[in-house]
XYZ file of C-alpha atoms in Angstrom:
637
model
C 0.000 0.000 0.000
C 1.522 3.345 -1.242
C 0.410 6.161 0.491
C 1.103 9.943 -0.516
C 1.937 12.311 1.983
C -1.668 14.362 0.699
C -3.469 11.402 1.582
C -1.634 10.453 4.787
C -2.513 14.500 5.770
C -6.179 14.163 5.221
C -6.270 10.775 7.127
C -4.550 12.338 10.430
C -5.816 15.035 12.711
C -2.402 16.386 13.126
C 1.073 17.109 10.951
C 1.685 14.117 8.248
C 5.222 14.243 9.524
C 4.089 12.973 12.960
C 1.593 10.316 12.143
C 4.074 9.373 9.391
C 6.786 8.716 11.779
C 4.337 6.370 14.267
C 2.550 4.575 11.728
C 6.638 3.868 9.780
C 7.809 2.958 13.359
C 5.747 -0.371 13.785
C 7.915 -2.065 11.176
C 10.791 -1.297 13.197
C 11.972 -3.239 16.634
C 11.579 -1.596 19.630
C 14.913 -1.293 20.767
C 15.847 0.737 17.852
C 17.473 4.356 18.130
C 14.458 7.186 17.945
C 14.135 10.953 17.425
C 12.301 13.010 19.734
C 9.457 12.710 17.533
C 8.676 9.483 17.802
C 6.285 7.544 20.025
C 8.641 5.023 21.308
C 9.676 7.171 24.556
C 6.287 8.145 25.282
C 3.932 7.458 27.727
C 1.353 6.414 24.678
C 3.586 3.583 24.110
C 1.897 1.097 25.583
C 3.724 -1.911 23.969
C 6.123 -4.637 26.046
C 8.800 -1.650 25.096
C 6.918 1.265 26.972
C 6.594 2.643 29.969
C 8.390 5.209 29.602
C 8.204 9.157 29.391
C 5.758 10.052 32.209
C 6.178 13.741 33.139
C 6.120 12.691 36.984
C 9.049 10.392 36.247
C 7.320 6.954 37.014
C 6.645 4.155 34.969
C 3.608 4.183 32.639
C 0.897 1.754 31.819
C 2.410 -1.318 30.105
C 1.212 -4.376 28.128
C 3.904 -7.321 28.181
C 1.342 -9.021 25.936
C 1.755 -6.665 23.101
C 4.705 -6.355 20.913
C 3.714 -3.914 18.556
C 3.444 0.049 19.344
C 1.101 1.433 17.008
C -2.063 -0.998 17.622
C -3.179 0.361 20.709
C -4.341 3.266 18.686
C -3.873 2.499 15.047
C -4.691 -0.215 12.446
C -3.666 -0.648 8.679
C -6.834 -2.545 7.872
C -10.101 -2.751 9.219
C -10.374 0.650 10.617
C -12.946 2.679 12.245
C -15.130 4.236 9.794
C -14.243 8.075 8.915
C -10.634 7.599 11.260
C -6.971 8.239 10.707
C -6.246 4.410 11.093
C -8.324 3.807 14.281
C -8.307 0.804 15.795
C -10.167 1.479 18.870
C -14.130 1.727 19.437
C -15.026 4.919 19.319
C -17.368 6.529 22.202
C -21.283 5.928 21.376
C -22.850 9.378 19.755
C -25.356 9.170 22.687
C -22.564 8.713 25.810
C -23.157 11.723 28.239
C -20.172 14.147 29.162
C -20.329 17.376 31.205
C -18.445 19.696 29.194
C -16.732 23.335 30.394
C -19.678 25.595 29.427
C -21.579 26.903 32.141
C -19.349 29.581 33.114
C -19.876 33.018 31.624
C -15.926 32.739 30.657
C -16.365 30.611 27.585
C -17.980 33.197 25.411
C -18.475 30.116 22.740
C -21.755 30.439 20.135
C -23.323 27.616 20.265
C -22.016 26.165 23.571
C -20.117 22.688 22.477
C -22.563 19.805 24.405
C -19.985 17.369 23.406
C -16.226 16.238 22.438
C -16.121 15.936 18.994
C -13.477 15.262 16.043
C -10.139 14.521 18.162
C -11.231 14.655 20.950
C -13.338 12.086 20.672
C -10.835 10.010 19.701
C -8.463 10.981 22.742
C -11.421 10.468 25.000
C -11.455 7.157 24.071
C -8.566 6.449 26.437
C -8.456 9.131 28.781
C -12.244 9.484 29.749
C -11.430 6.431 31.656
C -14.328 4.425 30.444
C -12.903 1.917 27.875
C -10.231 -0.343 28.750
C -6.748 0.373 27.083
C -6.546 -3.060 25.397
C -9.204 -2.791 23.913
C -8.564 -2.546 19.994
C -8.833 -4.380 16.949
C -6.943 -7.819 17.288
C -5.664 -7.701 20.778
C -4.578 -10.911 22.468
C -5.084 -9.196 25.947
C -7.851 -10.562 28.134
C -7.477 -8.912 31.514
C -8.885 -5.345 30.999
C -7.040 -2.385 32.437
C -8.224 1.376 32.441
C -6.267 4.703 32.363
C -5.367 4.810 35.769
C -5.963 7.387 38.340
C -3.470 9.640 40.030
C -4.633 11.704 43.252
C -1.836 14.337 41.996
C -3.916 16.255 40.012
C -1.084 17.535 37.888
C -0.103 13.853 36.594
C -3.723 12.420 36.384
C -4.586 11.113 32.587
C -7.957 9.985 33.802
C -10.141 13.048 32.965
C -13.644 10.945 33.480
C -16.790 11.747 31.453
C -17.405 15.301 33.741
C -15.152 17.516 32.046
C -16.319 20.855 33.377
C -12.136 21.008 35.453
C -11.042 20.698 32.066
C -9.788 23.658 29.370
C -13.080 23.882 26.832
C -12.622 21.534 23.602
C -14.748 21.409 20.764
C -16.199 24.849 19.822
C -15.282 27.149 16.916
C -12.265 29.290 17.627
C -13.488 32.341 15.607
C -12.303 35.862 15.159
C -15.450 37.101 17.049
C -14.956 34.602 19.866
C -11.253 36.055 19.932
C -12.567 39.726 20.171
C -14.858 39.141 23.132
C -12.862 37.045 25.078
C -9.549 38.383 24.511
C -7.790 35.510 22.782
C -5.364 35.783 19.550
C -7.306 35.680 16.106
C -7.260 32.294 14.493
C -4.796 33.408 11.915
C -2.216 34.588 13.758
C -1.778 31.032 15.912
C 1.726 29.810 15.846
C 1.771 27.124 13.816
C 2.016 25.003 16.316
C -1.406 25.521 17.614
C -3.574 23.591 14.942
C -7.085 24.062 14.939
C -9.166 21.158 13.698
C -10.681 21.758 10.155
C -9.187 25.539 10.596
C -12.099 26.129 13.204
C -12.429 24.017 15.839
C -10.821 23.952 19.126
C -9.890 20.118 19.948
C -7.026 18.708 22.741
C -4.571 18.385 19.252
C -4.587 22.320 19.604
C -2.318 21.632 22.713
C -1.327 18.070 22.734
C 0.376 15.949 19.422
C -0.173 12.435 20.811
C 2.883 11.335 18.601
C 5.718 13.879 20.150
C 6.436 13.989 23.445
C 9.356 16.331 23.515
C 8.173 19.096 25.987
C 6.117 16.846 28.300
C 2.222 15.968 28.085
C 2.675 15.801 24.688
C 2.129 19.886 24.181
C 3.039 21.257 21.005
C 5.180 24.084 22.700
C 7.241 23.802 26.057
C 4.564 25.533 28.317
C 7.416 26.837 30.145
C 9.634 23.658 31.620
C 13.236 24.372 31.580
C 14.423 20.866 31.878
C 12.703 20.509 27.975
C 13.725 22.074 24.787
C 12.848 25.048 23.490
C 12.660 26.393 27.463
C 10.886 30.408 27.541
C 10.200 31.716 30.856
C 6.110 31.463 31.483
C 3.431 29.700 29.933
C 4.004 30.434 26.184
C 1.673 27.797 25.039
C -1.231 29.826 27.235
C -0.033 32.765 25.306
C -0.402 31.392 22.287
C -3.896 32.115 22.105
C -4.799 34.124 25.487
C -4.304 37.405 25.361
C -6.163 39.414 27.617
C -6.214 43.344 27.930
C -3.376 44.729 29.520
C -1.535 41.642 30.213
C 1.331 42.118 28.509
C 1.981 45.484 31.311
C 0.653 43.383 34.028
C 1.915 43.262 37.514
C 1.247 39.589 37.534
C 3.026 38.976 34.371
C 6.529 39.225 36.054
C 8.664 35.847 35.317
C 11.359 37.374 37.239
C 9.194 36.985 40.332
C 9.927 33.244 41.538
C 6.275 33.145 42.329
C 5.346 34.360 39.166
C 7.578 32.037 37.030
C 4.728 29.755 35.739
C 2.536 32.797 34.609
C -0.837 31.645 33.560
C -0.234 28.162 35.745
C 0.352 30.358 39.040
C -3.279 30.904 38.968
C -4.803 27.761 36.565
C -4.583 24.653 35.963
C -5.724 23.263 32.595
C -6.758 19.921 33.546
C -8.205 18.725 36.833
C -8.913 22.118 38.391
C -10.302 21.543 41.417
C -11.985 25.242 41.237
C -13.832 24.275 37.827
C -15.157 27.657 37.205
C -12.122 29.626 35.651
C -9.428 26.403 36.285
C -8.346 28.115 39.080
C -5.600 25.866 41.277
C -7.642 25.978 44.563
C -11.478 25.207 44.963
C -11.851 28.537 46.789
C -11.200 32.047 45.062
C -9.852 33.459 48.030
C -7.293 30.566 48.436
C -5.588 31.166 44.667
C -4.700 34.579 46.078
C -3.710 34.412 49.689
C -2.610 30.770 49.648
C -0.447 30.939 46.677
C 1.119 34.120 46.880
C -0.685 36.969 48.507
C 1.287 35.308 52.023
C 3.907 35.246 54.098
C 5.896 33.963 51.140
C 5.067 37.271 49.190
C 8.686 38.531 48.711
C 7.110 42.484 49.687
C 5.054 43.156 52.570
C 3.377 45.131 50.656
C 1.620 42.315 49.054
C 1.015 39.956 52.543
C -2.739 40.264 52.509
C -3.314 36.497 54.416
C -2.870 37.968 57.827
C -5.804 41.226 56.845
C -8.339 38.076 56.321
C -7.767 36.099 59.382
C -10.917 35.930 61.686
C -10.137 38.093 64.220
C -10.538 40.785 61.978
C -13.042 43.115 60.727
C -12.697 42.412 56.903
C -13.989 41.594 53.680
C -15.312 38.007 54.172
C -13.932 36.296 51.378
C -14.541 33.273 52.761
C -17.876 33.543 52.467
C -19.432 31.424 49.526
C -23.040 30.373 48.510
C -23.588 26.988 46.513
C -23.012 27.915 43.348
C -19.843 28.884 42.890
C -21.067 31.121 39.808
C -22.846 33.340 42.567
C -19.438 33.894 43.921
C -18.252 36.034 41.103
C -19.055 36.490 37.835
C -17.230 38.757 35.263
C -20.667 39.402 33.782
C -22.486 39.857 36.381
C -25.280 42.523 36.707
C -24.474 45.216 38.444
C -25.005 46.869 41.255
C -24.939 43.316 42.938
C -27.824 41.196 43.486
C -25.760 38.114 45.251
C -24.081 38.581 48.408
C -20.521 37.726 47.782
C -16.993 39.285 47.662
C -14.141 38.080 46.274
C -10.405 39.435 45.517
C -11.740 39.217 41.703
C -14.836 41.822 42.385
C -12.380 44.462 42.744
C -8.891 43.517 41.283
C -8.579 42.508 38.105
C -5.746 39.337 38.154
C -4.307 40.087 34.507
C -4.544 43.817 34.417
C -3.003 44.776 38.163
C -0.562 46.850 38.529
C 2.095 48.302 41.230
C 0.337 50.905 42.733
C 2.437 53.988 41.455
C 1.507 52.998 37.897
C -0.079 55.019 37.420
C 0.129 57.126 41.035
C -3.707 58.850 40.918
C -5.349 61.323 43.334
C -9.163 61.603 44.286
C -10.728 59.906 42.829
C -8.814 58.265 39.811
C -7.868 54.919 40.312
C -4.248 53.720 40.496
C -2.494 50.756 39.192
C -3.768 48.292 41.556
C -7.192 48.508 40.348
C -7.065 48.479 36.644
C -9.038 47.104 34.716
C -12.260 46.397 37.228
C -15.214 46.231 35.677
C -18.050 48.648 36.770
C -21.422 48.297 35.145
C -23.283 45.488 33.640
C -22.273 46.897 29.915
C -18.088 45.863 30.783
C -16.844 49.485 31.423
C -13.811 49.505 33.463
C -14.145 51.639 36.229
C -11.905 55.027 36.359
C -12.456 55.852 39.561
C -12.354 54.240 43.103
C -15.583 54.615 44.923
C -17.255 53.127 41.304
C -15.863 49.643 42.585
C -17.031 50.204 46.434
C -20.358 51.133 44.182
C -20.484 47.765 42.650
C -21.947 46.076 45.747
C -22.351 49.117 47.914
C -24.914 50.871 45.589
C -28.675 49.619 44.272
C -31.442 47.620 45.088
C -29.702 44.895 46.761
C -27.102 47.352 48.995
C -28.402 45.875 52.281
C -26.959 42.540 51.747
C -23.733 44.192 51.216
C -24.235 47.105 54.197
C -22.076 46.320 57.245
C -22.991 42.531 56.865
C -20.834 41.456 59.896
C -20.899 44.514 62.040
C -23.312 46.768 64.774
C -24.907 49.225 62.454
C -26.029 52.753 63.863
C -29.427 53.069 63.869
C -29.894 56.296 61.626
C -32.790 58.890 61.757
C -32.504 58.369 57.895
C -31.290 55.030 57.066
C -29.967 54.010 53.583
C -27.329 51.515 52.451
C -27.082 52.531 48.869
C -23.959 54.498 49.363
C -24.264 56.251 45.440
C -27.348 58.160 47.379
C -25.417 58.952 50.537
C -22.603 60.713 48.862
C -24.735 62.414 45.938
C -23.470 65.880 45.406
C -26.884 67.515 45.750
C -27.432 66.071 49.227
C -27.375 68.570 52.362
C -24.394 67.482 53.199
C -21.469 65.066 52.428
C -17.783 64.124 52.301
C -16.022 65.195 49.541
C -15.880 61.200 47.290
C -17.867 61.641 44.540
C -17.717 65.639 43.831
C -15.416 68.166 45.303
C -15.927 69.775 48.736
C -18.137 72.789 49.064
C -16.512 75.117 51.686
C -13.318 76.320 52.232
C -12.130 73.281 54.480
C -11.180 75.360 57.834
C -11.231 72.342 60.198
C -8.710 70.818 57.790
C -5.032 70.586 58.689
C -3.372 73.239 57.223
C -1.500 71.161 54.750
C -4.396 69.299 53.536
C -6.545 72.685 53.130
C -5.453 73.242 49.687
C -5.231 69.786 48.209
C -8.041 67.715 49.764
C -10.782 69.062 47.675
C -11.911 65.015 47.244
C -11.508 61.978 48.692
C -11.043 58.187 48.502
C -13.265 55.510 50.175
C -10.306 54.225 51.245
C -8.849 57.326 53.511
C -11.190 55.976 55.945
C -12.035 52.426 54.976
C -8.158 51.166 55.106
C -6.178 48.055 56.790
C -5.144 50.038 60.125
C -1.371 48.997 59.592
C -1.461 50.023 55.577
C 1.605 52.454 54.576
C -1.135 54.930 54.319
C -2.329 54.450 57.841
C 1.076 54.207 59.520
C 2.187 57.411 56.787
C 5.240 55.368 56.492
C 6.264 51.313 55.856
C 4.609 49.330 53.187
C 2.153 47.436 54.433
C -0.763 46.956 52.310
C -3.171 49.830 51.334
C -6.723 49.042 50.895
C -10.253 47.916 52.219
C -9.275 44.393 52.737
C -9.352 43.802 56.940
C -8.444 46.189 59.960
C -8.678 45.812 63.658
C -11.224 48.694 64.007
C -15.033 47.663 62.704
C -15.940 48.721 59.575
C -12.466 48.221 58.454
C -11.811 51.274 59.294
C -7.966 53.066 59.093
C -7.735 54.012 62.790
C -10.056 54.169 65.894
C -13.356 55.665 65.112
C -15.356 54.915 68.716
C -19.124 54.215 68.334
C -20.136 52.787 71.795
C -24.014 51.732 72.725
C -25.982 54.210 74.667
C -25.605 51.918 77.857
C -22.172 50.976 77.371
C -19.265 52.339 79.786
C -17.257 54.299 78.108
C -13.064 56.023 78.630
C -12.868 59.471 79.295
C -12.257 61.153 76.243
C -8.840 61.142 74.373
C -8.240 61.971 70.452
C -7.119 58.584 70.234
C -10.570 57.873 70.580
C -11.137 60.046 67.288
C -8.148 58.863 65.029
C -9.882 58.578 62.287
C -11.516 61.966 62.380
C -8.248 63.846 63.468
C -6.544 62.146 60.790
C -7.979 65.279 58.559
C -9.302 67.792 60.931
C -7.558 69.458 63.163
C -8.756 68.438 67.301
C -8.364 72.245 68.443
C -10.890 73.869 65.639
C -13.611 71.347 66.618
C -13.072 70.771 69.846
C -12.389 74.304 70.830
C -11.547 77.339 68.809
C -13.755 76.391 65.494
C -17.352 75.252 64.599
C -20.119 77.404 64.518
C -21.598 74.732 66.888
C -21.009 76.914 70.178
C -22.457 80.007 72.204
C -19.784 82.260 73.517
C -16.536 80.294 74.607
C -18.407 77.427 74.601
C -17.735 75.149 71.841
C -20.280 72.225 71.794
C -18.519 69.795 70.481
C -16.313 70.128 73.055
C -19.193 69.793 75.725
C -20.497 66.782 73.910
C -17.774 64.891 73.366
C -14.666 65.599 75.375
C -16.668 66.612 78.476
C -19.803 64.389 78.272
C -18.280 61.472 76.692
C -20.740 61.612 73.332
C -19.444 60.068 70.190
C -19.233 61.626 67.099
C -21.718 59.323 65.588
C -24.506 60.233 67.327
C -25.258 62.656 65.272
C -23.151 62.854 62.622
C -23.432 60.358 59.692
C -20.005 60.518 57.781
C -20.701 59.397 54.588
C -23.659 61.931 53.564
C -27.402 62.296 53.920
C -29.518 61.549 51.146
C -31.889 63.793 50.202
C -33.607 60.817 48.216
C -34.582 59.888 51.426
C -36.228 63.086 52.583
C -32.800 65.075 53.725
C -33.178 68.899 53.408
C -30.675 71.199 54.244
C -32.371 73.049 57.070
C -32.234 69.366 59.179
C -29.373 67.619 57.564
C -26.422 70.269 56.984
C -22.923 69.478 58.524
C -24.116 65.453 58.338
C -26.501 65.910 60.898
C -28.731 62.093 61.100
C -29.169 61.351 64.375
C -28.499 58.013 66.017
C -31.903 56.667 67.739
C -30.111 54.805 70.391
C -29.002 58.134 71.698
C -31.164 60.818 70.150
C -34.932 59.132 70.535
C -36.853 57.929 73.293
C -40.036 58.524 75.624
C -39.454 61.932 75.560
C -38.852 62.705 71.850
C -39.871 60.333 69.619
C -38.553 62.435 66.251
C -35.282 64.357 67.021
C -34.856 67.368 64.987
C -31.608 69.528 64.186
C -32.362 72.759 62.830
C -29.485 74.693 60.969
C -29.879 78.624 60.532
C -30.198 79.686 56.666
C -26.793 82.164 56.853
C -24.925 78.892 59.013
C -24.252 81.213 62.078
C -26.202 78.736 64.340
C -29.153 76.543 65.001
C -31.041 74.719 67.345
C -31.187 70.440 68.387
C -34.093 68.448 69.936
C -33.376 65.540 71.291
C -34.521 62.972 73.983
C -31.212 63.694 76.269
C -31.471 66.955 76.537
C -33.029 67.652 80.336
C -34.175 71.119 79.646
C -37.884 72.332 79.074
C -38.867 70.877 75.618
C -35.784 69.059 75.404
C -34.173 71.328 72.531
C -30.929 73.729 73.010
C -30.123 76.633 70.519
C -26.632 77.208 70.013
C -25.383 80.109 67.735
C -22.201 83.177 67.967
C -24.557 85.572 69.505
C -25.983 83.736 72.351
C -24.928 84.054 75.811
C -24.413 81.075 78.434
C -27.157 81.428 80.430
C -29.475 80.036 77.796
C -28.622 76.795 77.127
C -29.717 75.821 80.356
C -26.716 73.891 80.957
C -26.567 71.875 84.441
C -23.660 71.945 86.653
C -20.993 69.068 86.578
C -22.491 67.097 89.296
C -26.233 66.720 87.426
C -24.671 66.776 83.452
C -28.053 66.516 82.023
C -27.696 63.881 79.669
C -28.983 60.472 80.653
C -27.402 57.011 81.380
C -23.752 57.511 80.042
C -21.276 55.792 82.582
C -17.811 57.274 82.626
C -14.684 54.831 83.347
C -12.491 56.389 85.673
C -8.442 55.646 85.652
């Protein structure tokens, strides 16, 4: 039988050169000299002369029965129908497989339901359900199936559920390639063969009759005991190319923990986190227990410790049943599911160090491009659009303070977007710039801090922004203080006992505004030399938050400027009770005073006017020993 090299190409699925040198090879003995393409050395040679090859070093599956090489797959007569050669049943058109396409990731039209072409005819090994000697004219009785290995990295057996498994059999097209960021089909190496020009099948990766670089891939995926040895995961590359990866903090080879690029994060067979391949079931865990660790070479990337329980944090570790609900790329957003992961506001293959670029209020700096922001795929510019994602919308109550006390506001609302709107009474400066001159701002930050971020306040308490010096790491991810906030921001109950007053107590506040202006010399909140802040809270040991709400009142929820200026939104543990059910602030129109009504007040009426031009003697105040505000215990040193 003469065969032409045209008609040996059409018969195989990959190269004529390679099937030309397996299908030569089983006229030859088996202890003959071979070149690195042959199948001899290979794990697929399953022959009395095999065993070899195995990328975990071990011996392979063997068959003293069996002489010849080539059988277990191939045949020169009596072949399956419409086959390069096969020898082997194929699987039944009707056998059921779970295939990778229920995650929002494979952006494949239509959705492949199952293998096809190669693939089929690899599965008919390596789905584990046909035994290996099973082909045309074996003498071998006792069956044996691909075996299993509990090291996920060396395990052939792939099984019928193929959903851990890198997608196979769907069309590779230049409009898949656009929306999923992957390389047009026609500028593959040549290497990477799709099947019929279009589809992708496992001979896009693997050439079952050269196993030079190791699981029979078509390019050293970045072993440098193999040929051909490149830093990374060039055989991902080949066709993966997503935005801003090629500038990507992650996409460092230098960085020991980076050296395997792509496989730092996936794994292409076996994943046990199916959705994405990611190399641990959990999201959290393919951050902080690969590399995000002690191991980190910078502590400025040690974010395990942020997440541990004792913290108030993000709770990653939080997950519902379906993984999908976890995090999706494509989500809708705002967020209906309550979830957070590293993913929802990092983006893995677009991060970058966080001084490229350096960004003030509001922009965004390295470290979170590339987040998406909306349902349409825009990538947010600007910070608080990512706290927005879940912190914004219908469902912002699943996401509001999930794990911690929550005030108890006159006006409650957990969309955020609302709180800080630029047309409320009153708000800090996140989404729009501040409206007054900033006089209770330290005098260096008067001129610059016309915005701010989310995370000035909402910070890990030992970040290099907290500490103003060091590198720990900046960002929302866990702090000692609740509501993972940068430094101590007290909010007691009204019963609680409570230390005498200290700016320590007040970090947080004093981090911006200067202690004497509110406490003392500032604010029109006084009446003569009496500034009432100071009464309240360094002499009557009232927190801050009982009546101020820091992130904004929202006029959406019936905020006017007369009641909520200066972030007036009274606390009802300390504000309400028998004797006024509906406190009420009342801010003069030219801002030179005002008046407060409030249960814990002990004068007539229960409401004290304050203002520039009013003397002592009216506010009714009581002397030390009867302080006129109810049920606050003092602890004494």
């Amino acid at each position: 039988m003469n065969l032409s090299c045209r008609t040996l190409a059409v018969l195989t699925l990959r190269p004529i050169r390679l099937f030309a040198v397996a299908l030569l090879a089983a006229v030859t003995l088996a202890g003959a000299a071979h070149g690195k393409l042959s199948v001899f050395d290979s794990p697929h040679n399953l022959s009395a002369s095999g065993g070899r090859g195995r990328s975990s070093g071990e011996p392979g599956v063997v068959f003293t029965e069996e002489q010849q090489v080539c059988v277990f797959c191939h045949v020169p007569h009596h072949a399956k129908s419409g086959t390069p050669l096969w020898s082997r049943d194929l699987m039944p058109a009707d056998k059921e497989f779970q295939l990778y396409n229920e995650s929002s990731s494979l952006n494949a039209s239509p959705l492949p339901d199952k293998p096809t072409g190669a693939s089929r005819l690899c599965l008919a090994c390596h789905d584990g359900t046909i035994a290996l000697n099973k082909y045309t004219g074996s003498p071998i009785t006792a069956d044996r199936t691909m075996p299993t290995d509990p090291r996920r990295e060396f395990n052939t057996n792939l099984t019928t559920d193929l959903r851990d498994d890198h997608p196979i059999s769907f069309l590779y097209t230049d409009a898949l390639a656009q929306k999923s960021g992957l390389v047009s089909p026609g500028l593959l190496p040549g290497q990477v063969m799709l099947e019929g020009g279009v589809n992708l099948e496992c001979t896009a990766c693997h050439d079952p009759h050269d196993n030079q670089y190791g699981k029979f891939l078509v390019i050293n995926n970045g072993d440098p005991g193999k040929p051909n040895y490149v830093p990374g995961s060039p055989l991902c590359t080949a066709c993966h190319a997503p935005a801003g990866w090629s500038t990507s903090a992650h996409n460092n080879t230098s960085v020991p923990l980076l050296s395997k690029q792509c496989l730092s994060c996936h794994m292409v067979h076996n994943a046990p986190g199916p959705i994405r391949l990611l190399n641990y079931a959990k999201m959290e865990d393919n951050c902080l227990a690969s590399c995000h660790n002690a191991s980190s070479a910078a502590t400025s990337t040690n974010m395990e410790p942020l997440f541990g329980l004792a913290m108030h944090r993000h709770p990653v570790e939080v997950h519902s049943a379906d993984p999908e609900l976890d995090h999706d790329a494509r989500e809708d957003l705002p967020a209906a599911n309550y979830h957070v992961q590293c993913v929802d506001c990092h983006n893995p293959h677009q991060v970058n160090d966080g001084n490229a670029p350096l960004s003030n209020p509001p922009l965004i700096n390295g470290r979170l491009s590339g987040v998406i922001k909306d349902t349409a795929g825009n990538y947010a510019t600007t910070e608080f659009e990512i706290c927005f994602k879940c912190h914004s919308g219908l469902a912002a109550e699943k996401f509001y303070g999930v794990t911690e006390v929550k005030p108890d506001r006159m006006i409650p609302d957990p969309n955020q977007l609302r709180r800080f709107d630029s047309d409320n009474p009153s708000y800090h400066p996140v989404t729009a710039n501040r409206r007054t001159a900033g006089a209770s701002l330290k005098a260096t930050l008067q001129p610059t801090m016309v915005r701010i971020y989310c995370t000035d306040c909402h910070n890990s308490d030992q970040s290099s922004k907290a500490l103003g010096n060091g590198n720990g790491p900046n960002g929302p991810h866990g702090s000692q203080y609740p509501h993972i906030l940068i430094a101590r921001y007290e909010m007691p109950f009204v019963s609680a006992t409570r230390d005498p007053y200290s700016s320590s107590l007040y970090s947080l506040c004093f981090r911006c505004h200067l202690e004497d202006y509110v406490m003392n010399s500032g604010s029109a909140f006084k009446t003569g030399v009496d500034n009432w802040h100071g009464l309240h809270v360094r002499d009557r040991q009232i927190p801050c938050f009982a009546c101020h709400d820091p992130h904004g009142t929202s006029k959406d929820r019936g905020a006017t400027p007369t009641n909520n200026a200066h972030l007036i939104n009274f606390d009802k543990g300390y504000a309400s009770g028998s004797l006024v059910a509906t406190p009420q602030y009342v801010a003069l129109a030219d801002g030179t005073g005002g008046s407060c009504t409030v249960n814990c007040h002990s004068n007539a009426g229960n409401t004290r006017q304050y203002g520039s031009g009013l003397g002592r003697r009216l506010l009714n105040l009581q002397p030390p020993a009867n302080p006129g505000f109810r049920g606050f215990p003092v602890k004494t040193r």
